[in-house]
Amino acid sequence: MEFAKLLGKKLKDDVVMEILEHYDMDVVYDFDRTHEGMEDVYWAASQENGFQFRFNENQLLDVIFLYMVPREGFTPIDKSEIDVPIYGSFLEAKSAFENNGVKFTNYPSEDPNDEWFQRWINGAHGTYTTHYEFKDKKLRMITLGLVNE
C-alpha cells in the first residue's frame, strides 16, 4: 500500500474509504471529553494487518502507524506492504539519511548506557516525515506524519 501518498487525504476520500472497507476498519471519534483544549481526532485501525490511521479534527489523515513487531494488540505489518524504506537498525537509517541528503533529528546522546541511545530517528521528506523507533536494536515501529503547512 502506498501509505505515504495517503497522508493529507480526507477521511471520506474514495481511496481512504476503499481501504477502510477492504480491511473492515471502524472509525472511532475521539473528542476532548475533559475540555482541556485538545483537538478532536478520528482513529481507524487494522490490528490484524499492523497499521493504524489518525485523522485530525479536519478529518485529514495526518499520522500513520506501521507496527513492525507485535505490540498493543497489533500483529506486525507485512513488510512487502510498506512503501517507505525499512531499516534494520538506527545506524542503517542514519547512514541512509546522510547518504541521501535527508534532514533528520534523533536523540542526541552518544552514551550507549543511556536508555534513549539510538532509540529513534526522524527524517524529513518534504510533505511528510518518517519516524523510526528502535528497541533492543530492532525496528519496532515506523510512524509517517503529515507536515503541517
Short mmCIF file of C-alpha atoms in Angstrom, two decimals, residues 45-140:
data_model
loop_
_atom_site.label_atom_id
_atom_site.label_comp_id
_atom_site.label_asym_id
_atom_site.label_seq_id
_atom_site.Cartn_x
_atom_site.Cartn_y
_atom_site.Cartn_z
CA ALA A 45 -7.04 0.60 12.97
CA SER A 46 -6.39 -2.74 11.37
CA GLN A 47 -4.79 -4.63 14.23
CA GLU A 48 -4.57 -7.87 12.29
CA ASN A 49 -2.74 -6.08 9.44
CA GLY A 50 -0.43 -3.99 11.62
CA PHE A 51 -1.39 -0.40 10.85
CA GLN A 52 -3.43 2.47 12.25
CA PHE A 53 -4.60 5.81 10.84
CA ARG A 54 -5.16 9.05 12.74
CA PHE A 55 -7.23 11.81 11.18
CA ASN A 56 -7.07 15.32 12.62
CA GLU A 57 -10.04 17.48 13.59
CA ASN A 58 -10.44 18.47 9.92
CA GLN A 59 -10.63 14.77 9.03
CA LEU A 60 -7.27 14.82 7.21
CA LEU A 61 -5.10 11.73 7.55
CA ASP A 62 -2.12 13.18 9.40
CA VAL A 63 -0.44 10.18 11.05
CA ILE A 64 0.01 6.53 10.07
CA PHE A 65 1.45 3.98 12.48
CA LEU A 66 3.12 0.88 11.00
CA TYR A 67 3.69 -1.81 13.62
CA MET A 68 6.84 -3.78 12.89
CA VAL A 69 6.61 -6.08 15.93
CA PRO A 70 3.63 -7.40 17.90
CA ARG A 71 2.51 -4.74 20.36
CA GLU A 72 -0.60 -3.16 21.80
CA GLY A 73 -2.75 -5.87 20.20
CA PHE A 74 -1.33 -5.28 16.72
CA THR A 75 0.13 -8.00 14.52
CA PRO A 76 3.28 -6.92 12.65
CA ILE A 77 2.59 -5.45 9.24
CA ASP A 78 3.63 -7.40 6.15
CA LYS A 79 6.87 -5.64 5.19
CA SER A 80 6.09 -6.04 1.49
CA GLU A 81 3.10 -3.71 2.04
CA ILE A 82 5.27 -0.76 3.11
CA ASP A 83 6.23 1.95 0.62
CA VAL A 84 8.94 3.63 2.72
CA PRO A 85 12.39 2.19 3.40
CA ILE A 86 12.69 -0.28 6.23
CA TYR A 87 15.89 0.00 8.23
CA GLY A 88 17.15 -2.83 10.40
CA SER A 89 18.99 -0.53 12.78
CA PHE A 90 19.36 3.04 13.88
CA LEU A 91 22.81 3.25 12.27
CA GLU A 92 21.46 1.93 8.96
CA ALA A 93 18.72 4.59 8.97
CA LYS A 94 21.14 7.37 9.91
CA SER A 95 23.58 6.33 7.21
CA ALA A 96 20.82 6.21 4.58
CA PHE A 97 19.55 9.65 5.58
CA GLU A 98 23.07 11.10 5.43
CA ASN A 99 23.84 9.46 2.06
CA ASN A 100 20.55 10.64 0.55
CA GLY A 101 20.67 14.17 1.93
CA VAL A 102 17.60 13.66 4.15
CA LYS A 103 17.44 16.10 7.04
CA PHE A 104 16.95 14.24 10.29
CA THR A 105 16.74 14.57 14.04
CA ASN A 106 17.41 11.99 16.70
CA TYR A 107 18.00 11.77 20.41
CA PRO A 108 21.48 13.27 20.67
CA SER A 109 23.00 11.02 23.32
CA GLU A 110 26.28 9.34 22.44
CA ASP A 111 26.22 7.34 25.68
CA PRO A 112 25.44 3.66 24.99
CA ASN A 113 24.23 3.35 28.61
CA ASP A 114 21.51 5.96 28.05
CA GLU A 115 18.17 4.16 27.54
CA TRP A 116 17.37 6.54 24.63
CA PHE A 117 20.71 5.94 22.85
CA GLN A 118 19.92 5.11 19.21
CA ARG A 119 16.23 4.73 20.11
CA TRP A 120 14.69 6.86 17.35
CA ILE A 121 15.42 8.89 14.24
CA ASN A 122 13.07 11.18 12.34
CA GLY A 123 13.58 12.02 8.66
CA ALA A 124 12.04 14.97 6.79
CA HIS A 125 10.80 14.21 3.27
CA GLY A 126 9.14 17.45 2.20
CA THR A 127 5.43 16.95 2.81
CA TYR A 128 5.84 14.16 5.35
CA THR A 129 8.18 12.72 7.97
CA THR A 130 9.25 9.19 8.82
CA HIS A 131 9.89 8.35 12.44
CA TYR A 132 11.75 5.08 13.07
CA GLU A 133 11.57 3.70 16.59
CA PHE A 134 14.00 1.03 17.75
CA LYS A 135 14.07 -1.03 20.91
CA ASP A 136 16.76 -3.55 21.79
CA LYS A 137 18.41 -2.53 18.48
CA LYS A 138 15.40 -3.76 16.46
CA LEU A 139 12.90 -1.74 14.46
CA ARG A 140 9.73 -1.51 16.49
#
